[in-house]
């Protein structure tokens, strides 16, 4: 994280570059892709989903039904979030 002064200086340099060489800035904007973290997020969410489902299974076998149900609900919500992000990232126009 940049300090306030560093952020101000970076913004000033960006404005100066935009004034001095707008073609370069346009080329840089065209070449930008989505961050790598966005592509990996569904994998991380799916690993979390599997872990929650395993935990729910263990809790159910142990006879703790309410914590097992809460864990299964959390796993289902996590799986839905992963599916939503995966579908959204593969949608046309992205």
PDB file of N, CA and C in Angstrom:
ATOM      1  N   UNK A   1       0.847  -1.169   0.000  1.00  0.00           N
ATOM      2  CA  UNK A   1       0.000   0.000   0.000  1.00  0.00           C
ATOM      3  C   UNK A   1       0.894   1.233   0.000  1.00  0.00           C
ATOM      4  N   UNK A   2       0.555   2.174  -0.849  1.00  0.00           N
ATOM      5  CA  UNK A   2       1.346   3.399  -0.950  1.00  0.00           C
ATOM      6  C   UNK A   2       0.906   4.407   0.100  1.00  0.00           C
ATOM      7  N   UNK A   3       1.846   5.228   0.517  1.00  0.00           N
ATOM      8  CA  UNK A   3       1.491   6.306   1.433  1.00  0.00           C
ATOM      9  C   UNK A   3       0.697   7.353   0.659  1.00  0.00           C
ATOM     10  N   UNK A   4       0.132   8.265   1.373  1.00  0.00           N
ATOM     11  CA  UNK A   4      -0.679   9.301   0.737  1.00  0.00           C
ATOM     12  C   UNK A   4       0.167  10.133  -0.230  1.00  0.00           C
ATOM     13  N   UNK A   5       1.385  10.462   0.193  1.00  0.00           N
ATOM     14  CA  UNK A   5       2.283  11.255  -0.659  1.00  0.00           C
ATOM     15  C   UNK A   5       2.681  10.468  -1.905  1.00  0.00           C
ATOM     16  N   UNK A   6       2.992   9.183  -1.733  1.00  0.00           N
ATOM     17  CA  UNK A   6       3.352   8.352  -2.886  1.00  0.00           C
ATOM     18  C   UNK A   6       2.178   8.203  -3.851  1.00  0.00           C
ATOM     19  N   UNK A   7       0.979   8.037  -3.319  1.00  0.00           N
ATOM     20  CA  UNK A   7      -0.210   7.933  -4.174  1.00  0.00           C
ATOM     21  C   UNK A   7      -0.424   9.217  -4.961  1.00  0.00           C
ATOM     22  N   UNK A   8      -0.231  10.350  -4.286  1.00  0.00           N
ATOM     23  CA  UNK A   8      -0.389  11.637  -4.961  1.00  0.00           C
ATOM     24  C   UNK A   8       0.640  11.784  -6.073  1.00  0.00           C
ATOM     25  N   UNK A   9       1.877  11.399  -5.784  1.00  0.00           N
ATOM     26  CA  UNK A   9       2.951  11.498  -6.782  1.00  0.00           C
ATOM     27  C   UNK A   9       2.697  10.555  -7.962  1.00  0.00           C
ATOM     28  N   UNK A  10       2.236   9.349  -7.694  1.00  0.00           N
ATOM     29  CA  UNK A  10       1.923   8.405  -8.763  1.00  0.00           C
ATOM     30  C   UNK A  10       0.798   8.938  -9.646  1.00  0.00           C
ATOM     31  N   UNK A  11      -0.230   9.493  -9.040  1.00  0.00           N
ATOM     32  CA  UNK A  11      -1.327  10.068  -9.827  1.00  0.00           C
ATOM     33  C   UNK A  11      -0.825  11.221 -10.690  1.00  0.00           C
ATOM     34  N   UNK A  12       0.075  12.027 -10.137  1.00  0.00           N
ATOM     35  CA  UNK A  12       0.645  13.139 -10.899  1.00  0.00           C
ATOM     36  C   UNK A  12       1.443  12.609 -12.091  1.00  0.00           C
ATOM     37  N   UNK A  13       2.249  11.577 -11.883  1.00  0.00           N
ATOM     38  CA  UNK A  13       3.022  10.987 -12.980  1.00  0.00           C
ATOM     39  C   UNK A  13       2.109  10.372 -14.043  1.00  0.00           C
ATOM     40  N   UNK A  14       1.023   9.729 -13.615  1.00  0.00           N
ATOM     41  CA  UNK A  14       0.079   9.156 -14.579  1.00  0.00           C
ATOM     42  C   UNK A  14      -0.569  10.243 -15.427  1.00  0.00           C
ATOM     43  N   UNK A  15      -0.961  11.347 -14.786  1.00  0.00           N
ATOM     44  CA  UNK A  15      -1.561  12.456 -15.553  1.00  0.00           C
ATOM     45  C   UNK A  15      -0.562  13.044 -16.537  1.00  0.00           C
ATOM     46  N   UNK A  16       0.695  13.189 -16.094  1.00  0.00           N
ATOM     47  CA  UNK A  16       1.730  13.730 -16.974  1.00  0.00           C
ATOM     48  C   UNK A  16       1.969  12.796 -18.160  1.00  0.00           C
ATOM     49  N   UNK A  17       2.034  11.509 -17.924  1.00  0.00           N
ATOM     50  CA  UNK A  17       2.224  10.551 -19.011  1.00  0.00           C
ATOM     51  C   UNK A  17       1.041  10.583 -19.973  1.00  0.00           C
ATOM     52  N   UNK A  18      -0.154  10.705 -19.443  1.00  0.00           N
ATOM     53  CA  UNK A  18      -1.338  10.775 -20.300  1.00  0.00           C
ATOM     54  C   UNK A  18      -1.292  12.011 -21.188  1.00  0.00           C
ATOM     55  N   UNK A  19      -0.804  13.127 -20.646  1.00  0.00           N
ATOM     56  CA  UNK A  19      -0.673  14.350 -21.456  1.00  0.00           C
ATOM     57  C   UNK A  19       0.442  14.217 -22.483  1.00  0.00           C
ATOM     58  N   UNK A  20       1.586  13.641 -22.073  1.00  0.00           N
ATOM     59  CA  UNK A  20       2.765  13.577 -22.942  1.00  0.00           C
ATOM     60  C   UNK A  20       2.648  12.525 -24.039  1.00  0.00           C
ATOM     61  N   UNK A  21       2.069  11.372 -23.730  1.00  0.00           N
ATOM     62  CA  UNK A  21       2.029  10.276 -24.705  1.00  0.00           C
ATOM     63  C   UNK A  21       0.701   9.516 -24.609  1.00  0.00           C
ATOM     64  N   UNK A  22      -0.376  10.101 -25.140  1.00  0.00           N
ATOM     65  CA  UNK A  22      -1.679   9.435 -25.046  1.00  0.00           C
ATOM     66  C   UNK A  22      -1.739   8.128 -25.845  1.00  0.00           C
ATOM     67  N   UNK A  23      -0.949   8.034 -26.934  1.00  0.00           N
ATOM     68  CA  UNK A  23      -0.951   6.792 -27.720  1.00  0.00           C
ATOM     69  C   UNK A  23      -0.410   5.618 -26.897  1.00  0.00           C
ATOM     70  N   UNK A  24       0.655   5.872 -26.146  1.00  0.00           N
ATOM     71  CA  UNK A  24       1.217   4.832 -25.286  1.00  0.00           C
ATOM     72  C   UNK A  24       0.184   4.388 -24.249  1.00  0.00           C
ATOM     73  N   UNK A  25      -0.498   5.344 -23.646  1.00  0.00           N
ATOM     74  CA  UNK A  25      -1.509   5.018 -22.635  1.00  0.00           C
ATOM     75  C   UNK A  25      -2.642   4.190 -23.243  1.00  0.00           C
ATOM     76  N   UNK A  26      -3.037   4.533 -24.475  1.00  0.00           N
ATOM     77  CA  UNK A  26      -4.094   3.768 -25.148  1.00  0.00           C
ATOM     78  C   UNK A  26      -3.638   2.331 -25.405  1.00  0.00           C
ATOM     79  N   UNK A  27      -2.377   2.173 -25.837  1.00  0.00           N
ATOM     80  CA  UNK A  27      -1.860   0.813 -26.074  1.00  0.00           C
ATOM     81  C   UNK A  27      -1.804   0.018 -24.774  1.00  0.00           C
ATOM     82  N   UNK A  28      -1.440   0.661 -23.689  1.00  0.00           N
ATOM     83  CA  UNK A  28      -1.366  -0.032 -22.404  1.00  0.00           C
ATOM     84  C   UNK A  28      -2.753  -0.453 -21.922  1.00  0.00           C
ATOM     85  N   UNK A  29      -3.750   0.395 -22.140  1.00  0.00           N
ATOM     86  CA  UNK A  29      -5.113   0.047 -21.745  1.00  0.00           C
ATOM     87  C   UNK A  29      -5.636  -1.132 -22.551  1.00  0.00           C
ATOM     88  N   UNK A  30      -5.302  -1.191 -23.856  1.00  0.00           N
ATOM     89  CA  UNK A  30      -5.758  -2.290 -24.706  1.00  0.00           C
ATOM     90  C   UNK A  30      -5.126  -3.606 -24.287  1.00  0.00           C
ATOM     91  N   UNK A  31      -3.884  -3.575 -23.841  1.00  0.00           N
ATOM     92  CA  UNK A  31      -3.171  -4.793 -23.495  1.00  0.00           C
ATOM     93  C   UNK A  31      -3.484  -5.335 -22.121  1.00  0.00           C
ATOM     94  N   UNK A  32      -4.260  -4.612 -21.329  1.00  0.00           N
ATOM     95  CA  UNK A  32      -4.540  -5.064 -19.970  1.00  0.00           C
ATOM     96  C   UNK A  32      -5.505  -6.240 -20.000  1.00  0.00           C
ATOM     97  N   UNK A  33      -5.185  -7.230 -19.211  1.00  0.00           N
ATOM     98  CA  UNK A  33      -6.094  -8.357 -19.039  1.00  0.00           C
ATOM     99  C   UNK A  33      -6.555  -8.371 -17.591  1.00  0.00           C
ATOM    100  N   UNK A  34      -7.498  -9.234 -17.302  1.00  0.00           N
ATOM    101  CA  UNK A  34      -7.970  -9.316 -15.927  1.00  0.00           C
ATOM    102  C   UNK A  34      -6.867  -9.906 -15.053  1.00  0.00           C
ATOM    103  N   UNK A  35      -6.811  -9.517 -13.805  1.00  0.00           N
ATOM    104  CA  UNK A  35      -5.779 -10.036 -12.911  1.00  0.00           C
ATOM    105  C   UNK A  35      -5.870 -11.553 -12.772  1.00  0.00           C
ATOM    106  N   UNK A  36      -4.745 -12.189 -12.510  1.00  0.00           N
ATOM    107  CA  UNK A  36      -4.701 -13.649 -12.408  1.00  0.00           C
ATOM    108  C   UNK A  36      -5.562 -14.159 -11.262  1.00  0.00           C
ATOM    109  N   UNK A  37      -5.716 -13.352 -10.215  1.00  0.00           N
ATOM    110  CA  UNK A  37      -6.529 -13.784  -9.091  1.00  0.00           C
ATOM    111  C   UNK A  37      -7.970 -14.053  -9.468  1.00  0.00           C
ATOM    112  N   UNK A  38      -8.492 -13.342 -10.443  1.00  0.00           N
ATOM    113  CA  UNK A  38      -9.867 -13.554 -10.867  1.00  0.00           C
ATOM    114  C   UNK A  38     -10.029 -14.910 -11.532  1.00  0.00           C
ATOM    115  N   UNK A  39      -9.018 -15.364 -12.233  1.00  0.00           N
ATOM    116  CA  UNK A  39      -9.130 -16.658 -12.893  1.00  0.00           C
ATOM    117  C   UNK A  39      -8.990 -17.796 -11.897  1.00  0.00           C
ATOM    118  N   UNK A  40      -8.303 -17.583 -10.798  1.00  0.00           N
ATOM    119  CA  UNK A  40      -8.065 -18.655  -9.840  1.00  0.00           C
ATOM    120  C   UNK A  40      -9.113 -18.711  -8.747  1.00  0.00           C
ATOM    121  N   UNK A  41      -9.899 -17.690  -8.603  1.00  0.00           N
ATOM    122  CA  UNK A  41     -10.851 -17.638  -7.494  1.00  0.00           C
ATOM    123  C   UNK A  41     -11.816 -18.816  -7.477  1.00  0.00           C
ATOM    124  N   UNK A  42     -12.395 -19.256  -8.608  1.00  0.00           N
ATOM    125  CA  UNK A  42     -13.295 -20.406  -8.530  1.00  0.00           C
ATOM    126  C   UNK A  42     -12.603 -21.668  -8.019  1.00  0.00           C
ATOM    127  N   UNK A  43     -11.330 -21.858  -8.335  1.00  0.00           N
ATOM    128  CA  UNK A  43     -10.609 -23.035  -7.846  1.00  0.00           C
ATOM    129  C   UNK A  43     -10.487 -22.969  -6.325  1.00  0.00           C
ATOM    130  N   UNK A  44     -10.135 -21.798  -5.812  1.00  0.00           N
ATOM    131  CA  UNK A  44     -10.010 -21.631  -4.360  1.00  0.00           C
ATOM    132  C   UNK A  44     -11.368 -21.832  -3.697  1.00  0.00           C
ATOM    133  N   UNK A  45     -12.415 -21.292  -4.310  1.00  0.00           N
ATOM    134  CA  UNK A  45     -13.751 -21.466  -3.750  1.00  0.00           C
ATOM    135  C   UNK A  45     -14.176 -22.935  -3.770  1.00  0.00           C
ATOM    136  N   UNK A  46     -13.823 -23.650  -4.821  1.00  0.00           N
ATOM    137  CA  UNK A  46     -14.192 -25.065  -4.892  1.00  0.00           C
ATOM    138  C   UNK A  46     -13.435 -25.892  -3.849  1.00  0.00           C
ATOM    139  N   UNK A  47     -12.177 -25.566  -3.600  1.00  0.00           N
ATOM    140  CA  UNK A  47     -11.432 -26.267  -2.543  1.00  0.00           C
ATOM    141  C   UNK A  47     -12.090 -25.998  -1.188  1.00  0.00           C
ATOM    142  N   UNK A  48     -12.485 -24.759  -0.966  1.00  0.00           N
ATOM    143  CA  UNK A  48     -13.198 -24.430   0.268  1.00  0.00           C
ATOM    144  C   UNK A  48     -14.524 -25.157   0.376  1.00  0.00           C
ATOM    145  N   UNK A  49     -15.211 -25.298  -0.752  1.00  0.00           N
ATOM    146  CA  UNK A  49     -16.480 -26.018  -0.772  1.00  0.00           C
ATOM    147  C   UNK A  49     -16.285 -27.479  -0.376  1.00  0.00           C
ATOM    148  N   UNK A  50     -15.279 -28.109  -0.963  1.00  0.00           N
ATOM    149  CA  UNK A  50     -15.004 -29.514  -0.633  1.00  0.00           C
ATOM    150  C   UNK A  50     -14.665 -29.650   0.851  1.00  0.00           C
ATOM    151  N   UNK A  51     -13.866 -28.731   1.364  1.00  0.00           N
ATOM    152  CA  UNK A  51     -13.502 -28.790   2.784  1.00  0.00           C
ATOM    153  C   UNK A  51     -14.739 -28.640   3.674  1.00  0.00           C
ATOM    154  N   UNK A  52     -15.641 -27.739   3.303  1.00  0.00           N
ATOM    155  CA  UNK A  52     -16.859 -27.559   4.098  1.00  0.00           C
ATOM    156  C   UNK A  52     -17.768 -28.780   4.027  1.00  0.00           C
ATOM    157  N   UNK A  53     -17.887 -29.393   2.843  1.00  0.00           N
ATOM    158  CA  UNK A  53     -18.709 -30.605   2.726  1.00  0.00           C
ATOM    159  C   UNK A  53     -18.119 -31.755   3.548  1.00  0.00           C
ATOM    160  N   UNK A  54     -16.801 -31.898   3.539  1.00  0.00           N
ATOM    161  CA  UNK A  54     -16.159 -32.944   4.352  1.00  0.00           C
ATOM    162  C   UNK A  54     -16.413 -32.677   5.829  1.00  0.00           C
ATOM    163  N   UNK A  55     -16.297 -31.411   6.229  1.00  0.00           N
ATOM    164  CA  UNK A  55     -16.558 -31.065   7.621  1.00  0.00           C
ATOM    165  C   UNK A  55     -18.015 -31.368   7.980  1.00  0.00           C
ATOM    166  N   UNK A  56     -18.945 -31.067   7.071  1.00  0.00           N
ATOM    167  CA  UNK A  56     -20.355 -31.359   7.330  1.00  0.00           C
ATOM    168  C   UNK A  56     -20.578 -32.859   7.486  1.00  0.00           C
ATOM    169  N   UNK A  57     -19.916 -33.642   6.655  1.00  0.00           N
ATOM    170  CA  UNK A  57     -20.048 -35.095   6.746  1.00  0.00           C
ATOM    171  C   UNK A  57     -19.512 -35.618   8.082  1.00  0.00           C
ATOM    172  N   UNK A  58     -18.361 -35.118   8.488  1.00  0.00           N
ATOM    173  CA  UNK A  58     -17.773 -35.550   9.764  1.00  0.00           C
ATOM    174  C   UNK A  58     -18.676 -35.157  10.932  1.00  0.00           C
ATOM    175  N   UNK A  59     -19.207 -33.942  10.894  1.00  0.00           N
ATOM    176  CA  UNK A  59     -20.098 -33.500  11.969  1.00  0.00           C
ATOM    177  C   UNK A  59     -21.380 -34.325  11.997  1.00  0.00           C
ATOM    178  N   UNK A  60     -21.897 -34.679  10.815  1.00  0.00           N
ATOM    179  CA  UNK A  60     -23.120 -35.489  10.766  1.00  0.00           C
ATOM    180  C   UNK A  60     -22.871 -36.888  11.326  1.00  0.00           C
ATOM    181  N   UNK A  61     -21.736 -37.477  10.979  1.00  0.00           N
ATOM    182  CA  UNK A  61     -21.407 -38.809  11.505  1.00  0.00           C
ATOM    183  C   UNK A  61     -21.238 -38.753  13.023  1.00  0.00           C
ATOM    184  N   UNK A  62     -20.696 -37.644  13.518  1.00  0.00           N
ATOM    185  CA  UNK A  62     -20.506 -37.488  14.965  1.00  0.00           C
ATOM    186  C   UNK A  62     -21.819 -37.207  15.694  1.00  0.00           C
ATOM    187  N   UNK A  63     -22.881 -36.942  14.928  1.00  0.00           N
ATOM    188  CA  UNK A  63     -24.178 -36.706  15.550  1.00  0.00           C
ATOM    189  C   UNK A  63     -24.477 -35.249  15.849  1.00  0.00           C
ATOM    190  N   UNK A  64     -23.660 -34.354  15.386  1.00  0.00           N
ATOM    191  CA  UNK A  64     -23.891 -32.930  15.592  1.00  0.00           C
ATOM    192  C   UNK A  64     -24.636 -32.399  14.376  1.00  0.00           C
ATOM    193  N   UNK A  65     -25.943 -32.534  14.371  1.00  0.00           N
ATOM    194  CA  UNK A  65     -26.747 -32.261  13.182  1.00  0.00           C
ATOM    195  C   UNK A  65     -26.833 -30.779  12.839  1.00  0.00           C
ATOM    196  N   UNK A  66     -26.997 -29.928  13.825  1.00  0.00           N
ATOM    197  CA  UNK A  66     -27.138 -28.491  13.527  1.00  0.00           C
ATOM    198  C   UNK A  66     -25.838 -27.919  12.960  1.00  0.00           C
ATOM    199  N   UNK A  67     -24.669 -28.165  13.572  1.00  0.00           N
ATOM    200  CA  UNK A  67     -23.431 -27.679  12.943  1.00  0.00           C
ATOM    201  C   UNK A  67     -23.190 -28.296  11.564  1.00  0.00           C
ATOM    202  N   UNK A  68     -23.602 -29.560  11.384  1.00  0.00           N
ATOM    203  CA  UNK A  68     -23.449 -30.198  10.071  1.00  0.00           C
ATOM    204  C   UNK A  68     -24.317 -29.500   9.035  1.00  0.00           C
ATOM    205  N   UNK A  69     -25.539 -29.144   9.414  1.00  0.00           N
ATOM    206  CA  UNK A  69     -26.434 -28.454   8.481  1.00  0.00           C
ATOM    207  C   UNK A  69     -25.902 -27.064   8.141  1.00  0.00           C
ATOM    208  N   UNK A  70     -25.369 -26.372   9.133  1.00  0.00           N
ATOM    209  CA  UNK A  70     -24.800 -25.040   8.883  1.00  0.00           C
ATOM    210  C   UNK A  70     -23.594 -25.145   7.955  1.00  0.00           C
ATOM    211  N   UNK A  71     -22.759 -26.134   8.172  1.00  0.00           N
ATOM    212  CA  UNK A  71     -21.591 -26.330   7.313  1.00  0.00           C
ATOM    213  C   UNK A  71     -22.007 -26.689   5.891  1.00  0.00           C
ATOM    214  N   UNK A  72     -23.008 -27.553   5.743  1.00  0.00           N
ATOM    215  CA  UNK A  72     -23.492 -27.922   4.410  1.00  0.00           C
ATOM    216  C   UNK A  72     -24.099 -26.717   3.702  1.00  0.00           C
ATOM    217  N   UNK A  73     -24.817 -25.882   4.440  1.00  0.00           N
ATOM    218  CA  UNK A  73     -25.381 -24.674   3.845  1.00  0.00           C
ATOM    219  C   UNK A  73     -24.268 -23.733   3.385  1.00  0.00           C
ATOM    220  N   UNK A  74     -23.241 -23.575   4.203  1.00  0.00           N
ATOM    221  CA  UNK A  74     -22.102 -22.738   3.811  1.00  0.00           C
ATOM    222  C   UNK A  74     -21.390 -23.284   2.589  1.00  0.00           C
ATOM    223  N   UNK A  75     -21.250 -24.600   2.518  1.00  0.00           N
ATOM    224  CA  UNK A  75     -20.608 -25.221   1.357  1.00  0.00           C
ATOM    225  C   UNK A  75     -21.442 -25.008   0.101  1.00  0.00           C
ATOM    226  N   UNK A  76     -22.753 -25.123   0.228  1.00  0.00           N
ATOM    227  CA  UNK A  76     -23.630 -24.908  -0.929  1.00  0.00           C
ATOM    228  C   UNK A  76     -23.550 -23.463  -1.406  1.00  0.00           C
ATOM    229  N   UNK A  77     -23.521 -22.524  -0.470  1.00  0.00           N
ATOM    230  CA  UNK A  77     -23.410 -21.115  -0.855  1.00  0.00           C
ATOM    231  C   UNK A  77     -22.060 -20.835  -1.509  1.00  0.00           C
ATOM    232  N   UNK A  78     -20.999 -21.453  -1.012  1.00  0.00           N
ATOM    233  CA  UNK A  78     -19.672 -21.274  -1.597  1.00  0.00           C
ATOM    234  C   UNK A  78     -19.618 -21.861  -3.002  1.00  0.00           C
ATOM    235  N   UNK A  79     -20.239 -23.018  -3.202  1.00  0.00           N
ATOM    236  CA  UNK A  79     -20.283 -23.627  -4.535  1.00  0.00           C
ATOM    237  C   UNK A  79     -21.074 -22.752  -5.501  1.00  0.00           C
ATOM    238  N   UNK A  80     -22.162 -22.164  -5.027  1.00  0.00           N
ATOM    239  CA  UNK A  80     -22.952 -21.274  -5.881  1.00  0.00           C
ATOM    240  C   UNK A  80     -22.147 -20.033  -6.260  1.00  0.00           C
ATOM    241  N   UNK A  81     -21.386 -19.499  -5.321  1.00  0.00           N
ATOM    242  CA  UNK A  81     -20.551 -18.331  -5.626  1.00  0.00           C
ATOM    243  C   UNK A  81     -19.476 -18.676  -6.650  1.00  0.00           C
ATOM    244  N   UNK A  82     -18.875 -19.852  -6.515  1.00  0.00           N
ATOM    245  CA  UNK A  82     -17.854 -20.279  -7.479  1.00  0.00           C
ATOM    246  C   UNK A  82     -18.463 -20.465  -8.859  1.00  0.00           C
ATOM    247  N   UNK A  83     -19.635 -21.083  -8.926  1.00  0.00           N
ATOM    248  CA  UNK A  83     -20.296 -21.281 -10.217  1.00  0.00           C
ATOM    249  C   UNK A  83     -20.665 -19.944 -10.844  1.00  0.00           C
ATOM    250  N   UNK A  84     -21.148 -19.021 -10.034  1.00  0.00           N
ATOM    251  CA  UNK A  84     -21.512 -17.696 -10.550  1.00  0.00           C
ATOM    252  C   UNK A  84     -20.294 -16.982 -11.122  1.00  0.00           C
ATOM    253  N   UNK A  85     -19.176 -17.018 -10.404  1.00  0.00           N
ATOM    254  CA  UNK A  85     -17.964 -16.352 -10.901  1.00  0.00           C
ATOM    255  C   UNK A  85     -17.436 -17.024 -12.149  1.00  0.00           C
ATOM    256  N   UNK A  86     -17.523 -18.348 -12.216  1.00  0.00           N
ATOM    257  CA  UNK A  86     -17.050 -19.074 -13.388  1.00  0.00           C
ATOM    258  C   UNK A  86     -17.905 -18.755 -14.607  1.00  0.00           C
ATOM    259  N   UNK A  87     -19.215 -18.742 -14.438  1.00  0.00           N
ATOM    260  CA  UNK A  87     -20.113 -18.415 -15.551  1.00  0.00           C
ATOM    261  C   UNK A  87     -19.905 -16.977 -15.993  1.00  0.00           C
ATOM    262  N   UNK A  88     -19.786 -16.069 -15.023  1.00  0.00           N
ATOM    263  CA  UNK A  88     -19.607 -14.656 -15.358  1.00  0.00           C
ATOM    264  C   UNK A  88     -18.287 -14.409 -16.076  1.00  0.00           C
ATOM    265  N   UNK A  89     -17.231 -15.135 -15.699  1.00  0.00           N
ATOM    266  CA  UNK A  89     -15.930 -14.919 -16.332  1.00  0.00           C
ATOM    267  C   UNK A  89     -15.891 -15.491 -17.742  1.00  0.00           C
ATOM    268  N   UNK A  90     -16.733 -16.466 -18.044  1.00  0.00           N
ATOM    269  CA  UNK A  90     -16.754 -17.064 -19.378  1.00  0.00           C
ATOM    270  C   UNK A  90     -17.825 -16.464 -20.272  1.00  0.00           C
ATOM    271  N   UNK A  91     -18.560 -15.485 -19.776  1.00  0.00           N
ATOM    272  CA  UNK A  91     -19.620 -14.865 -20.571  1.00  0.00           C
ATOM    273  C   UNK A  91     -19.015 -14.101 -21.743  1.00  0.00           C
ATOM    274  N   UNK A  92     -19.709 -14.066 -22.880  1.00  0.00           N
ATOM    275  CA  UNK A  92     -19.204 -13.302 -24.025  1.00  0.00           C
ATOM    276  C   UNK A  92     -19.069 -11.825 -23.668  1.00  0.00           C
ATOM    277  N   UNK A  93     -18.042 -11.214 -24.225  1.00  0.00           N
ATOM    278  CA  UNK A  93     -17.827  -9.790 -23.975  1.00  0.00           C
ATOM    279  C   UNK A  93     -16.952  -9.511 -22.782  1.00  0.00           C
ATOM    280  N   UNK A  94     -16.433 -10.542 -22.146  1.00  0.00           N
ATOM    281  CA  UNK A  94     -15.550 -10.324 -20.988  1.00  0.00           C
ATOM    282  C   UNK A  94     -14.143 -10.608 -21.355  1.00  0.00           C
TER     283      UNK A  94
END
